Short mmCIF file of C-alpha atoms in Angstrom, two decimals:
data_model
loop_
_atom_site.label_atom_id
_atom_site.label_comp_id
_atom_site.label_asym_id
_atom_site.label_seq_id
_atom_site.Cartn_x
_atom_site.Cartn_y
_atom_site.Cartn_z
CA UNK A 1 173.30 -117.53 44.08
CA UNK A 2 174.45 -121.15 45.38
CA UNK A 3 171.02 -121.51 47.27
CA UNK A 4 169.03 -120.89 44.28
CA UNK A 5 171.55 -123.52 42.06
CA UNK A 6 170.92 -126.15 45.08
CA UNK A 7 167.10 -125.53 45.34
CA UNK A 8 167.08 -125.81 41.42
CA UNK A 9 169.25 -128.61 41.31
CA UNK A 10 166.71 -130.07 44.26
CA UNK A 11 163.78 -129.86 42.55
CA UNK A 12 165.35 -131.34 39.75
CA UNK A 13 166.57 -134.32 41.63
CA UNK A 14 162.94 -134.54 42.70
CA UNK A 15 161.57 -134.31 39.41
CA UNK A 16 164.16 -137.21 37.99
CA UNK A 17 163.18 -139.33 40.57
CA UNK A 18 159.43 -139.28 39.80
CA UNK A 19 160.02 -139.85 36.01
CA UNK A 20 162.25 -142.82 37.34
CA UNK A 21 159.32 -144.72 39.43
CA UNK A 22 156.81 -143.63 36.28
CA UNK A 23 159.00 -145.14 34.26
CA UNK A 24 159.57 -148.55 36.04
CA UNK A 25 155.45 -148.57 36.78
CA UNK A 26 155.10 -148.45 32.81
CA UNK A 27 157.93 -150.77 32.02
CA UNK A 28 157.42 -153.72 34.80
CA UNK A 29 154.15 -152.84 36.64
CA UNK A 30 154.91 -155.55 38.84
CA UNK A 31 158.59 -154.43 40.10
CA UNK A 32 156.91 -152.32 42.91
CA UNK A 33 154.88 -153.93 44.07
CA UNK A 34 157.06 -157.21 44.32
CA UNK A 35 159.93 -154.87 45.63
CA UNK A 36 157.16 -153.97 48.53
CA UNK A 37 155.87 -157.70 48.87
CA UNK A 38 159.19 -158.52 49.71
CA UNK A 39 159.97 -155.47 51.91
CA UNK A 40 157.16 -156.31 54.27
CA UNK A 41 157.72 -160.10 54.21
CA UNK A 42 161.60 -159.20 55.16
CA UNK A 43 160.18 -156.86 57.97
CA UNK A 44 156.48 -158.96 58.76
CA UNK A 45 157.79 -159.85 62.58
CA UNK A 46 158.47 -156.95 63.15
CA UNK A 47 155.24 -155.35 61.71
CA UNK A 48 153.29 -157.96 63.29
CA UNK A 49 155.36 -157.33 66.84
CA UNK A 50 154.17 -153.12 66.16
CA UNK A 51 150.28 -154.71 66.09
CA UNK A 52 150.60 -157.15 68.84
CA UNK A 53 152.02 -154.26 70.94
CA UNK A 54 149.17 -151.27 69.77
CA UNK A 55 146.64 -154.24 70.89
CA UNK A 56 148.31 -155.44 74.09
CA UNK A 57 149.18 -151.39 74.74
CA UNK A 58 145.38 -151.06 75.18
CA UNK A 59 144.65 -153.08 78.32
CA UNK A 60 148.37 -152.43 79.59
CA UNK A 61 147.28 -148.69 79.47
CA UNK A 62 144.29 -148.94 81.60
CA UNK A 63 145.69 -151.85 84.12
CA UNK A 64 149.17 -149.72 84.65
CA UNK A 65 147.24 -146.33 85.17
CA UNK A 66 144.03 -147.31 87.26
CA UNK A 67 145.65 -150.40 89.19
CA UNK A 68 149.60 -150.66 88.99
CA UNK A 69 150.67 -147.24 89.63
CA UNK A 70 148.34 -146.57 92.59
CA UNK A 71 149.38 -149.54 94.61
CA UNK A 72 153.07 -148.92 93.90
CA UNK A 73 152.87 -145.29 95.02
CA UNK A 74 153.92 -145.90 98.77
CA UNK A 75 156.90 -148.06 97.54
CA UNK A 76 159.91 -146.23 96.02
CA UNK A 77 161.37 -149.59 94.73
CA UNK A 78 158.27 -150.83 93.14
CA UNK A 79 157.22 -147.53 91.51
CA UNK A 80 160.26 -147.52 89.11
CA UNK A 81 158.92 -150.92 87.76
CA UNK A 82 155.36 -150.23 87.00
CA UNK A 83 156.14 -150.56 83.58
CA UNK A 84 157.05 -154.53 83.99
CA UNK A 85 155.02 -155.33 86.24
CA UNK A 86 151.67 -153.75 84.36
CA UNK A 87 153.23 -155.72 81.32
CA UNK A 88 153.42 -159.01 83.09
CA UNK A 89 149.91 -158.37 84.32
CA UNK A 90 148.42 -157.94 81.18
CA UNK A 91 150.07 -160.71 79.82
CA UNK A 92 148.91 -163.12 82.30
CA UNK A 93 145.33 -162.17 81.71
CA UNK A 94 145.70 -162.33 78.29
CA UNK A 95 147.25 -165.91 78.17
CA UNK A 96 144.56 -167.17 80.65
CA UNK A 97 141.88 -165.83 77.64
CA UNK A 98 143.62 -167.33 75.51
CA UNK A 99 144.08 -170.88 77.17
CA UNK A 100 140.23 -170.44 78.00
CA UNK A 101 139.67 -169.85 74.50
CA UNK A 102 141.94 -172.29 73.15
CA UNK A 103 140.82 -175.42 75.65
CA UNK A 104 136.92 -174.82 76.28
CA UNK A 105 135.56 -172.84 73.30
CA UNK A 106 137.49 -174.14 69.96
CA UNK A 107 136.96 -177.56 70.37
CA UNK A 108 133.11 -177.17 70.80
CA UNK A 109 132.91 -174.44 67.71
CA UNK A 110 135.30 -177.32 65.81
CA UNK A 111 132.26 -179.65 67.04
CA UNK A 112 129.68 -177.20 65.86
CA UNK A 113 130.98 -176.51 62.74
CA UNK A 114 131.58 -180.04 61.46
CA UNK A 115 128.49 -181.35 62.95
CA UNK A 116 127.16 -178.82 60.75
CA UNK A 117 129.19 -179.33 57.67
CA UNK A 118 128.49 -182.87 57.71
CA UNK A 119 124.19 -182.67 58.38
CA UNK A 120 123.83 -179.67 55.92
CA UNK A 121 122.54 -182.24 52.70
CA UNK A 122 120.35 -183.86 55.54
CA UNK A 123 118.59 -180.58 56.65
CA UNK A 124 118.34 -179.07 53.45
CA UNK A 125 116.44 -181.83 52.22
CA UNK A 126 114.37 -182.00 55.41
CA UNK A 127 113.42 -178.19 54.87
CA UNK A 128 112.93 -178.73 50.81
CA UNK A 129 110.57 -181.32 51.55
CA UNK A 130 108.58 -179.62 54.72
CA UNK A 131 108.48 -176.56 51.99
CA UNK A 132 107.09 -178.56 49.16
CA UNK A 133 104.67 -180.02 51.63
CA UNK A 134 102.99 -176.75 52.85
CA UNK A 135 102.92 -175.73 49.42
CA UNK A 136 101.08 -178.38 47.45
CA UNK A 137 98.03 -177.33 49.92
CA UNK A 138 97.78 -173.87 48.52
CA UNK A 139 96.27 -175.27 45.42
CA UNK A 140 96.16 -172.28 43.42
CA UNK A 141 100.25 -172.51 42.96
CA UNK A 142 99.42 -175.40 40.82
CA UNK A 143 97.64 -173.84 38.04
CA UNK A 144 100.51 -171.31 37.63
CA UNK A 145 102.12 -173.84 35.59
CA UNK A 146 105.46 -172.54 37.67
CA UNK A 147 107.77 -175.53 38.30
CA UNK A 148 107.65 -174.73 41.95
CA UNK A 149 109.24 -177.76 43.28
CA UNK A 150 112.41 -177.25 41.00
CA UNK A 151 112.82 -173.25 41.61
CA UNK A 152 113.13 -174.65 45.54
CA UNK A 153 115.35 -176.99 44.84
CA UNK A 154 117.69 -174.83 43.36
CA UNK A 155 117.35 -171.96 46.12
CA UNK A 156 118.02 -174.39 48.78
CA UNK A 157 121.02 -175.69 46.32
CA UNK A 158 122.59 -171.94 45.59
CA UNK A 159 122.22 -171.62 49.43
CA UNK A 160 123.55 -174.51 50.46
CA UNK A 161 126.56 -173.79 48.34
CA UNK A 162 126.71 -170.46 49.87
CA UNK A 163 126.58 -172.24 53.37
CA UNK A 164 129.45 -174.63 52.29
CA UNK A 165 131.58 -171.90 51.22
CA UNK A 166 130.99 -169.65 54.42
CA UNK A 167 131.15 -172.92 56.97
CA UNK A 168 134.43 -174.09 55.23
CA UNK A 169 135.76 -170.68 55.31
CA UNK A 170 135.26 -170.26 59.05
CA UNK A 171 136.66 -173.71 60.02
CA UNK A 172 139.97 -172.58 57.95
CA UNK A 173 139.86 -169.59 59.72
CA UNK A 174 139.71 -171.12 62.96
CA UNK A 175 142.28 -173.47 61.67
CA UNK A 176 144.40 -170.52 60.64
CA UNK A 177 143.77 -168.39 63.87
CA UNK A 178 145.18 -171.99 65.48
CA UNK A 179 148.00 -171.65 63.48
CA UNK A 180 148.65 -167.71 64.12
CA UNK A 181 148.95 -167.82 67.43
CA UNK A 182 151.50 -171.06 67.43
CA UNK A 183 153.65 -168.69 64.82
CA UNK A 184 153.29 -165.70 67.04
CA UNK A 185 156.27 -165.97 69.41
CA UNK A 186 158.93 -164.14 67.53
CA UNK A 187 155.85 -160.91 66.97
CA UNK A 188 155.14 -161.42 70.98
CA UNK A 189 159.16 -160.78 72.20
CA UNK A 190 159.60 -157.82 69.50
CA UNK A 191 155.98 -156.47 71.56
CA UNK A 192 157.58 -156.75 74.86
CA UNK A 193 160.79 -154.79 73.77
CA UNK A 194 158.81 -151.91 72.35
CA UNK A 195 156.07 -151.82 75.44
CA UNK A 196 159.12 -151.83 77.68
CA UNK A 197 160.53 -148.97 75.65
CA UNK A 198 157.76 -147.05 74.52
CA UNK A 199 158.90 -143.71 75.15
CA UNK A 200 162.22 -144.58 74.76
CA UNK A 201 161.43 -145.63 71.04
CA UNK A 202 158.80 -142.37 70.72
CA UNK A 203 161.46 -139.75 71.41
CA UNK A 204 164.22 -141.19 69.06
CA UNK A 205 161.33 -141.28 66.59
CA UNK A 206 160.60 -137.36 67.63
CA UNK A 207 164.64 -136.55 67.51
CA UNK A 208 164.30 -138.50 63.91
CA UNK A 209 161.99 -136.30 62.35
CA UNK A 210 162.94 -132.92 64.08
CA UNK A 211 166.54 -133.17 62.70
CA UNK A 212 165.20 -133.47 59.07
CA UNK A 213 162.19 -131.68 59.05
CA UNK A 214 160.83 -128.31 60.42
CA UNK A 215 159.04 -127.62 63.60
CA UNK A 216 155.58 -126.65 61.94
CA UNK A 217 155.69 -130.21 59.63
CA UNK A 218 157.18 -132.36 62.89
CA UNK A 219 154.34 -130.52 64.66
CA UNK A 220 151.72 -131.84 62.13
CA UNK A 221 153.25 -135.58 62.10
CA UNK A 222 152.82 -136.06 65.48
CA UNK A 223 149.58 -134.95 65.79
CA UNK A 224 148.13 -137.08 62.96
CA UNK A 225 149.98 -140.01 64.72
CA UNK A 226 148.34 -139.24 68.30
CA UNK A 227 144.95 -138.55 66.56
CA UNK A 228 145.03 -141.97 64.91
CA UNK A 229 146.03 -143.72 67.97
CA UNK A 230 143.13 -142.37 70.14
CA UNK A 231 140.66 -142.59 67.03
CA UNK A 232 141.93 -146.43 66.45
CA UNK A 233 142.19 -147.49 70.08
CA UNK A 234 138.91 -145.90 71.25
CA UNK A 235 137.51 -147.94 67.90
CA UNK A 236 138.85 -151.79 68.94
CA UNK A 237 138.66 -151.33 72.39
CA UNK A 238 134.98 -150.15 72.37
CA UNK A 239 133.81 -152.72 69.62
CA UNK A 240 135.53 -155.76 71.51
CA UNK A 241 134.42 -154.89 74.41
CA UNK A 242 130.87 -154.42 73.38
CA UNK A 243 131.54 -157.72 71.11
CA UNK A 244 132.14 -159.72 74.73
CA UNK A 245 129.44 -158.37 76.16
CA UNK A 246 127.30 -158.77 73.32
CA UNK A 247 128.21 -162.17 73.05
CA UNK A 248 128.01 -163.56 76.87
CA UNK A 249 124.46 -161.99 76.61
CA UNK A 250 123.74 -164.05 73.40
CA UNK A 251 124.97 -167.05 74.86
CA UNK A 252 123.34 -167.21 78.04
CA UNK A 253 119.94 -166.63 76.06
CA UNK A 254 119.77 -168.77 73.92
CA UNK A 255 121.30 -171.84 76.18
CA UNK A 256 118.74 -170.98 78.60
CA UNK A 257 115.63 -171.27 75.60
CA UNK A 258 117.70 -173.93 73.69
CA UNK A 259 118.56 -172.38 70.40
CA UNK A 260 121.06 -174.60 68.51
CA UNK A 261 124.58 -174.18 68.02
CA UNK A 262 123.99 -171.60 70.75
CA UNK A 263 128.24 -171.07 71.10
CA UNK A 264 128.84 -171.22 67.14
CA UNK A 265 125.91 -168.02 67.29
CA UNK A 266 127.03 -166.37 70.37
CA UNK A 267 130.36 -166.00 68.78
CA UNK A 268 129.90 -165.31 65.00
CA UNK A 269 127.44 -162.48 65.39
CA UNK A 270 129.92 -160.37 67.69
CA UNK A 271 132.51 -160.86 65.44
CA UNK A 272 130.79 -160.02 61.82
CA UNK A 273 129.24 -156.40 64.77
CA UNK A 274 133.19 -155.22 63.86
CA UNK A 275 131.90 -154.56 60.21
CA UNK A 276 129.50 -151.42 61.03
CA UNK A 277 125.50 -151.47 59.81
CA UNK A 278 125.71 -154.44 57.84
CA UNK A 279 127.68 -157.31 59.70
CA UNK A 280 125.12 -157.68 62.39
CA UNK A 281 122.69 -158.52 59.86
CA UNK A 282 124.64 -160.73 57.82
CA UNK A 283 125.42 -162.74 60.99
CA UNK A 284 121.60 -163.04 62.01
CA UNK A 285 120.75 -163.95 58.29
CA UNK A 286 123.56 -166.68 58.26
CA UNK A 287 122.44 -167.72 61.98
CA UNK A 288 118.39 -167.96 61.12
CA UNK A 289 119.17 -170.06 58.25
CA UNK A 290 121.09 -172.57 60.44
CA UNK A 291 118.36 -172.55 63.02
CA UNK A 292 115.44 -173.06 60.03
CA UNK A 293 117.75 -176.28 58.60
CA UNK A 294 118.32 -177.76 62.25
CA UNK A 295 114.66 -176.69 64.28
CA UNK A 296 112.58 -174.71 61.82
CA UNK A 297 109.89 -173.50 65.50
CA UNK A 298 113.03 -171.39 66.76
CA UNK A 299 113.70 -169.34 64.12
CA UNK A 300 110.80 -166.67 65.35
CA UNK A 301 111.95 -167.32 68.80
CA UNK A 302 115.86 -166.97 67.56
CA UNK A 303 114.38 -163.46 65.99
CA UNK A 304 112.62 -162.01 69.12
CA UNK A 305 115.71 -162.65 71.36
CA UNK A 306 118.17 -161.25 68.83
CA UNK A 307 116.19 -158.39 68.91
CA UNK A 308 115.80 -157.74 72.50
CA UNK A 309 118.91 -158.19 73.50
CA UNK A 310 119.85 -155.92 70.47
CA UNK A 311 117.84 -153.38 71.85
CA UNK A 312 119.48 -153.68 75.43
CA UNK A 313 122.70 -153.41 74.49
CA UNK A 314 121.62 -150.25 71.87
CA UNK A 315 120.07 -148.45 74.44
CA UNK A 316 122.14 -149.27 77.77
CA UNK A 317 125.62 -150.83 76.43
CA UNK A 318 126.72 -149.46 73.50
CA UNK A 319 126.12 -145.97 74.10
CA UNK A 320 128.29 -146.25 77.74
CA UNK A 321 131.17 -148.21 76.18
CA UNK A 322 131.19 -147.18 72.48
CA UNK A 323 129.41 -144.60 72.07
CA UNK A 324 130.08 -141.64 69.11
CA UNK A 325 133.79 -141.88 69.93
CA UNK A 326 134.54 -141.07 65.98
CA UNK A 327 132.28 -138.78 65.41
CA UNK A 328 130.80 -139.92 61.98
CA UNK A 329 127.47 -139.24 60.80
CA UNK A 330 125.93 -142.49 58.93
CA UNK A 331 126.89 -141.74 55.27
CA UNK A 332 129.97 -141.07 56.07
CA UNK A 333 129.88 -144.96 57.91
CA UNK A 334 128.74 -146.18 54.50
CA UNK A 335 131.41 -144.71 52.41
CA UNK A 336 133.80 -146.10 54.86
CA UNK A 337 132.38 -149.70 54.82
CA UNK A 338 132.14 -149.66 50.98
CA UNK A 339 135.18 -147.84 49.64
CA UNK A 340 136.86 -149.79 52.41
CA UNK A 341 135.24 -153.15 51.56
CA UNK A 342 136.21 -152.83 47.74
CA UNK A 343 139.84 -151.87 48.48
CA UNK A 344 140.77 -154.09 51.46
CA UNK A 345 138.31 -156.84 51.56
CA UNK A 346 137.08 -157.32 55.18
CA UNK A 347 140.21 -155.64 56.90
CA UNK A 348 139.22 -152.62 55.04
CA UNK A 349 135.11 -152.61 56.18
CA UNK A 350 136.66 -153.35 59.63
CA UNK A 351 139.52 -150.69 59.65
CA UNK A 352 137.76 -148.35 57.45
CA UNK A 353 135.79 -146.10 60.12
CA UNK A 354 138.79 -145.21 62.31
CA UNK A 355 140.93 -144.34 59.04
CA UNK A 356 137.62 -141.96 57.49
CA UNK A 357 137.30 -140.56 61.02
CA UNK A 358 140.83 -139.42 61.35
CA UNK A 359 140.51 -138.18 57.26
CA UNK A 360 137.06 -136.34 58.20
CA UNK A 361 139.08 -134.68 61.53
CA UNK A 362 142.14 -133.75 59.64
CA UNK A 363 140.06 -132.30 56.77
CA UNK A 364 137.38 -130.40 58.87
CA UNK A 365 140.00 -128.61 60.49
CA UNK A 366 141.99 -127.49 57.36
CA UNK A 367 138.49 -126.51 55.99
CA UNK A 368 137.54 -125.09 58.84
CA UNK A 369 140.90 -123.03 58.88
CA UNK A 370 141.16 -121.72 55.71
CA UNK A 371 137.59 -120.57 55.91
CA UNK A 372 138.14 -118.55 59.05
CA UNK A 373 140.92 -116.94 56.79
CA UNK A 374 138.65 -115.74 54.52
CA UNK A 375 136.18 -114.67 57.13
CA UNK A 376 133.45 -116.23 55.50
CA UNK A 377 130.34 -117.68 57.79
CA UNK A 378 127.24 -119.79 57.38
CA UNK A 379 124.28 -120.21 59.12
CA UNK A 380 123.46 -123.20 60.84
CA UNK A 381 121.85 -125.92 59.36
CA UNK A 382 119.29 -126.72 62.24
#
């Protein structure tokens, strides 16, 4: 009789409390949200420590198991610090990227992009008036009565807005990547204490949820978590690395045939590749139009060599290092990129394959389960 007056009284509790946060979204819409603003502002170092950690986790990972532990093997004193010593590793490496980075390739994209910024009036009139000149030979444009020369101008004058926008956007976030890093150090110690103590930190999360929830639902936490790791590391991992790759090859093709702003290229195209199907394309669009402003003859040449080495990295690269490693046909790519796009911006086109691949595992399986249940079968669609 007192368990069914404390599961009653439970549910009503429950009940109460949605009402409650009904209520207050009704009454102040903006309470929540505020209240969570201010939640993860409170907690952002430590949030931003949890990221920095996943991502330095990922070389650590590979450097501790295929190089650390192997050469500490035959010394007792040194195996019981593989952990450090794979973390100091990793650091190192990453520091000298990032001094590489920082010293030999911002300034020159800096260069780039306000070289740029400041010529783009001077090339766009160039090209309006190489365009109007090529034109007024095909006489029979004229007696179309079309305004020609004023439905060109304002093209090249939406586009040029367009480039504006998209040029003054990067430099900010160049700016702001500057910035980032400089603000990172508090994030970088709080990533180092949880590396250190990883499985430390993962069993008092295990004892935490096992001494409030059942086995079965503990059970099904952890594996979501560990399928979302693997679906999310496999993800960044095999896109930067293929974005490096990618890149180098970009560079060191068009330096060698002299395509301009051959480093501003070679690094924007990689980066827009994380957004799947349609941020390769945006980058070449954006890149041809910077190459028809600045040297109109190697925009076909620009074209061929995107595509070849498009085509090498499709057919030799990307299938090694990438690969199908989430499993998603193409629609379901596209619903990721767009339902992801219109919720999260960018972030969410970028981060919105790994999260629809570990949805699309999780659910095939439950479907999958509840159909063997009902012993019900299809043929194969072949």
């Amino acid at each position: 009789m007192n368990k069914l007056k404390d599961f009653k009284l439970k549910n009503q509790l429950i009940i109460a409390t949605y009402i409650m946060i009904f209520l207050l979204f009704i009454i102040k819409p903006a309470l929540i949200p505020g209240l969570i603003g201010k939640i993860v502002t409170a907690f952002k170092p430590f949030i931003m420590g949890g990221v920095i950690a996943f991502l330095i986790n990922l070389p650590m990972k590979v450097i501790e198991e295929k190089v650390v532990i192997p050469l500490c093997k035959k010394h007792n004193k040194l195996s019981k610090m593989t952990r450090p010593i794979a973390l100091v590793c990793t650091l190192i490496i990453i520091s000298i990227i990032i001094w590489i980075f920082v010293s030999y390739i911002v300034p020159q994209l800096v260069s780039s992009l306000t070289s740029l910024t400041n010529d783009i009036p001077y090339y766009i009139n160039t090209l309006q008036s190489q365009i109007i000149d090529k034109l007024n030979k095909f006489s029979m444009l004229q007696k179309t009565g079309l305004d020609i020369q004023s439905m060109i101008q304002k093209a090249l004058t939406y586009i040029e807005n367009i480039m504006n926008m998209f040029i003054t956007n990067l430099f900010n976030f160049t700016i702001e990547i500057t910035n980032f890093f400089v603000n990172l150090f508090l994030g970088i110690i709080i990533s180092i204490y949880i590396l250190l103590s990883k499985e430390k930190l993962t069993l008092q999360f295990k004892k935490l949820i096992y001494a409030f929830l059942n086995k079965e639902k503990c059970e099904k936490i952890l594996y979501v978590l560990k399928l979302t790791n693997h679906k999310f590391s496999k993800f960044i991992l095999g896109q930067s690395t293929d974005g490096l790759i990618l890149g180098t090859e970009f560079f060191i093709v068009f330096s060698l045939f002299k395509i301009p702003f051959a480093m501003l290229i070679s690094i924007m195209i990689p980066i827009l590749n994380f957004i799947p199907i349609f941020g390769t394309y945006i980058g070449i669009l954006i890149s041809a139009f910077i190459i028809l402003m600045v040297k109109p003859t190697s925009v076909l040449l620009f074209l061929v060599l995107v595509v070849i080495v498009q085509q090498i990295d499709g057919k030799f690269v990307y299938p090694i290092i990438v690969g199908n490693s989430l499993g998603l046909s193409p629609l379901w790519i596209l619903i990721a990129i767009v339902v992801g796009g219109n919720l999260f911006g960018v972030l969410g086109m970028v981060l919105g394959m790994p999260v629809v691949s570990v949805i699309y595992e999780l659910s095939s399986k439950a479907i999958n389960k509840r159909i063997r249940k009902k012993n019900i079968t299809f043929k194969k669609i072949k």
